[in-house]
JSON list of C-alpha atoms in Angstrom, two decimals:
[
{"chain": "A", "resi": 1, "resn": "MET", "atom": "CA", "xyz": [-0.15, 0.11, -0.02]},
{"chain": "A", "resi": 2, "resn": "ASN", "atom": "CA", "xyz": [1.49, 3.24, -1.08]},
{"chain": "A", "resi": 3, "resn": "ALA", "atom": "CA", "xyz": [1.21, 5.58, 2.02]},
{"chain": "A", "resi": 4, "resn": "LEU", "atom": "CA", "xyz": [1.18, 8.89, 0.12]},
{"chain": "A", "resi": 5, "resn": "THR", "atom": "CA", "xyz": [-1.75, 7.56, -2.07]},
{"chain": "A", "resi": 6, "resn": "ALA", "atom": "CA", "xyz": [-3.72, 6.73, 1.11]},
{"chain": "A", "resi": 7, "resn": "LEU", "atom": "CA", "xyz": [-2.93, 10.19, 2.57]},
{"chain": "A", "resi": 8, "resn": "ALA", "atom": "CA", "xyz": [-3.87, 11.92, -0.40]},
{"chain": "A", "resi": 9, "resn": "SER", "atom": "CA", "xyz": [-7.26, 9.86, -0.77]},
{"chain": "A", "resi": 10, "resn": "ALA", "atom": "CA", "xyz": [-8.06, 10.39, 3.06]},
{"chain": "A", "resi": 11, "resn": "ALA", "atom": "CA", "xyz": [-7.71, 14.30, 2.12]},
{"chain": "A", "resi": 12, "resn": "PHE", "atom": "CA", "xyz": [-10.24, 13.76, -0.94]},
{"chain": "A", "resi": 13, "resn": "GLY", "atom": "CA", "xyz": [-12.50, 11.89, 1.44]},
{"chain": "A", "resi": 14, "resn": "SER", "atom": "CA", "xyz": [-12.49, 14.65, 4.03]},
{"chain": "A", "resi": 15, "resn": "THR", "atom": "CA", "xyz": [-13.22, 17.21, 1.13]},
{"chain": "A", "resi": 16, "resn": "VAL", "atom": "CA", "xyz": [-16.18, 15.14, -0.24]},
{"chain": "A", "resi": 17, "resn": "TYR", "atom": "CA", "xyz": [-17.54, 14.97, 3.42]},
{"chain": "A", "resi": 18, "resn": "LEU", "atom": "CA", "xyz": [-17.33, 18.76, 3.94]},
{"chain": "A", "resi": 19, "resn": "VAL", "atom": "CA", "xyz": [-18.75, 19.55, 0.52]},
{"chain": "A", "resi": 20, "resn": "THR", "atom": "CA", "xyz": [-21.72, 16.97, 1.10]},
{"chain": "A", "resi": 21, "resn": "PHE", "atom": "CA", "xyz": [-22.39, 18.43, 4.37]},
{"chain": "A", "resi": 22, "resn": "SER", "atom": "CA", "xyz": [-22.27, 22.07, 3.07]},
{"chain": "A", "resi": 23, "resn": "THR", "atom": "CA", "xyz": [-24.47, 21.10, 0.10]},
{"chain": "A", "resi": 24, "resn": "VAL", "atom": "CA", "xyz": [-27.01, 19.45, 2.37]},
{"chain": "A", "resi": 25, "resn": "GLY", "atom": "CA", "xyz": [-27.10, 22.47, 4.78]},
{"chain": "A", "resi": 26, "resn": "TRP", "atom": "CA", "xyz": [-27.85, 24.71, 1.75]},
{"chain": "A", "resi": 27, "resn": "LEU", "atom": "CA", "xyz": [-30.46, 22.50, 0.34]},
{"chain": "A", "resi": 28, "resn": "ASN", "atom": "CA", "xyz": [-32.40, 22.41, 3.52]},
{"chain": "A", "resi": 29, "resn": "GLN", "atom": "CA", "xyz": [-32.78, 26.08, 3.24]},
{"chain": "A", "resi": 30, "resn": "LEU", "atom": "CA", "xyz": [-34.66, 25.85, -0.23]},
{"chain": "A", "resi": 31, "resn": "ALA", "atom": "CA", "xyz": [-38.25, 24.90, -1.07]},
{"chain": "A", "resi": 32, "resn": "PRO", "atom": "CA", "xyz": [-39.17, 21.26, -0.51]},
{"chain": "A", "resi": 33, "resn": "ARG", "atom": "CA", "xyz": [-39.50, 20.38, -4.08]},
{"chain": "A", "resi": 34, "resn": "VAL", "atom": "CA", "xyz": [-35.95, 21.72, -5.05]},
{"chain": "A", "resi": 35, "resn": "LYS", "atom": "CA", "xyz": [-34.73, 20.20, -1.85]},
{"chain": "A", "resi": 36, "resn": "VAL", "atom": "CA", "xyz": [-35.77, 16.69, -2.79]},
{"chain": "A", "resi": 37, "resn": "THR", "atom": "CA", "xyz": [-34.33, 17.17, -6.31]},
{"chain": "A", "resi": 38, "resn": "GLY", "atom": "CA", "xyz": [-30.81, 18.51, -5.03]},
{"chain": "A", "resi": 39, "resn": "LEU", "atom": "CA", "xyz": [-30.65, 15.55, -2.24]},
{"chain": "A", "resi": 40, "resn": "VAL", "atom": "CA", "xyz": [-31.39, 12.88, -4.96]},
{"chain": "A", "resi": 41, "resn": "VAL", "atom": "CA", "xyz": [-28.54, 14.54, -7.25]},
{"chain": "A", "resi": 42, "resn": "THR", "atom": "CA", "xyz": [-26.30, 14.76, -4.28]},
{"chain": "A", "resi": 43, "resn": "GLY", "atom": "CA", "xyz": [-26.93, 11.19, -3.54]},
{"chain": "A", "resi": 44, "resn": "MET", "atom": "CA", "xyz": [-26.21, 10.14, -7.27]},
{"chain": "A", "resi": 45, "resn": "VAL", "atom": "CA", "xyz": [-22.95, 12.21, -7.49]},
{"chain": "A", "resi": 46, "resn": "LEU", "atom": "CA", "xyz": [-21.94, 10.47, -4.17]},
{"chain": "A", "resi": 47, "resn": "CYS", "atom": "CA", "xyz": [-22.61, 7.04, -5.36]},
{"chain": "A", "resi": 48, "resn": "ALA", "atom": "CA", "xyz": [-20.52, 7.74, -8.59]},
{"chain": "A", "resi": 49, "resn": "VAL", "atom": "CA", "xyz": [-17.50, 9.17, -6.48]},
{"chain": "A", "resi": 50, "resn": "ILE", "atom": "CA", "xyz": [-17.78, 6.08, -4.15]},
{"chain": "A", "resi": 51, "resn": "GLY", "atom": "CA", "xyz": [-17.72, 3.79, -7.27]},
{"chain": "A", "resi": 52, "resn": "ILE", "atom": "CA", "xyz": [-14.86, 5.35, -8.76]},
{"chain": "A", "resi": 53, "resn": "VAL", "atom": "CA", "xyz": [-12.91, 5.40, -5.58]},
{"chain": "A", "resi": 54, "resn": "ALA", "atom": "CA", "xyz": [-13.63, 1.72, -4.98]},
{"chain": "A", "resi": 55, "resn": "PHE", "atom": "CA", "xyz": [-12.42, 0.92, -8.51]},
{"chain": "A", "resi": 56, "resn": "ALA", "atom": "CA", "xyz": [-9.06, 2.53, -8.18]},
{"chain": "A", "resi": 57, "resn": "SER", "atom": "CA", "xyz": [-7.22, 0.52, -5.63]},
{"chain": "A", "resi": 58, "resn": "ARG", "atom": "CA", "xyz": [-7.16, -0.92, -2.05]},
{"chain": "A", "resi": 59, "resn": "SER", "atom": "CA", "xyz": [-4.98, 1.91, -0.50]},
{"chain": "A", "resi": 60, "resn": "VAL", "atom": "CA", "xyz": [-7.15, 4.58, -2.38]},
{"chain": "A", "resi": 61, "resn": "THR", "atom": "CA", "xyz": [-10.28, 3.08, -0.87]},
{"chain": "A", "resi": 62, "resn": "LEU", "atom": "CA", "xyz": [-8.92, 2.82, 2.70]},
{"chain": "A", "resi": 63, "resn": "GLY", "atom": "CA", "xyz": [-7.65, 6.45, 2.66]},
{"chain": "A", "resi": 64, "resn": "PHE", "atom": "CA", "xyz": [-11.03, 7.77, 1.36]},
{"chain": "A", "resi": 65, "resn": "ILE", "atom": "CA", "xyz": [-12.76, 5.69, 4.17]},
{"chain": "A", "resi": 66, "resn": "VAL", "atom": "CA", "xyz": [-10.33, 7.08, 6.82]},
{"chain": "A", "resi": 67, "resn": "GLY", "atom": "CA", "xyz": [-10.57, 10.62, 5.65]},
{"chain": "A", "resi": 68, "resn": "ALA", "atom": "CA", "xyz": [-14.45, 10.33, 5.34]},
{"chain": "A", "resi": 69, "resn": "GLY", "atom": "CA", "xyz": [-14.57, 8.78, 8.82]},
{"chain": "A", "resi": 70, "resn": "LEU", "atom": "CA", "xyz": [-12.24, 11.20, 10.73]},
{"chain": "A", "resi": 71, "resn": "THR", "atom": "CA", "xyz": [-13.65, 14.32, 9.23]},
{"chain": "A", "resi": 72, "resn": "PRO", "atom": "CA", "xyz": [-17.06, 14.36, 11.22]},
{"chain": "A", "resi": 73, "resn": "PRO", "atom": "CA", "xyz": [-15.68, 14.30, 14.75]},
{"chain": "A", "resi": 74, "resn": "VAL", "atom": "CA", "xyz": [-12.98, 16.78, 13.96]},
{"chain": "A", "resi": 75, "resn": "GLN", "atom": "CA", "xyz": [-15.28, 19.12, 12.53]},
{"chain": "A", "resi": 76, "resn": "ARG", "atom": "CA", "xyz": [-17.43, 19.08, 15.43]},
{"chain": "A", "resi": 77, "resn": "TRP", "atom": "CA", "xyz": [-14.47, 19.59, 17.66]},
{"chain": "A", "resi": 78, "resn": "ILE", "atom": "CA", "xyz": [-13.60, 22.69, 15.62]},
{"chain": "A", "resi": 79, "resn": "LEU", "atom": "CA", "xyz": [-17.21, 24.02, 15.69]},
{"chain": "A", "resi": 80, "resn": "GLN", "atom": "CA", "xyz": [-17.38, 23.71, 19.58]},
{"chain": "A", "resi": 81, "resn": "ARG", "atom": "CA", "xyz": [-13.90, 25.38, 20.05]},
{"chain": "A", "resi": 82, "resn": "ARG", "atom": "CA", "xyz": [-15.19, 28.31, 18.08]},
{"chain": "A", "resi": 83, "resn": "LYS", "atom": "CA", "xyz": [-18.31, 28.78, 20.36]},
{"chain": "A", "resi": 84, "resn": "GLN", "atom": "CA", "xyz": [-15.98, 29.12, 23.58]}
]
């Protein structure tokens, strides 16, 4: 497993999580019909990205999962620190 590839994939997984999180937050402010359409499109894009990552290699997949898995707790910690 190439460590640099796994690290780059972790950064990519983190970015995908943050972009999806922001997109869903923005879609929640829109009208219900637009929100549902946007969520469906977002889900389809996520499925395509995950499929491409899974097809790439084992180190890419592991890095992507680690990056996407570590980002939510780190983001919550950063947001809580800002409030204080």
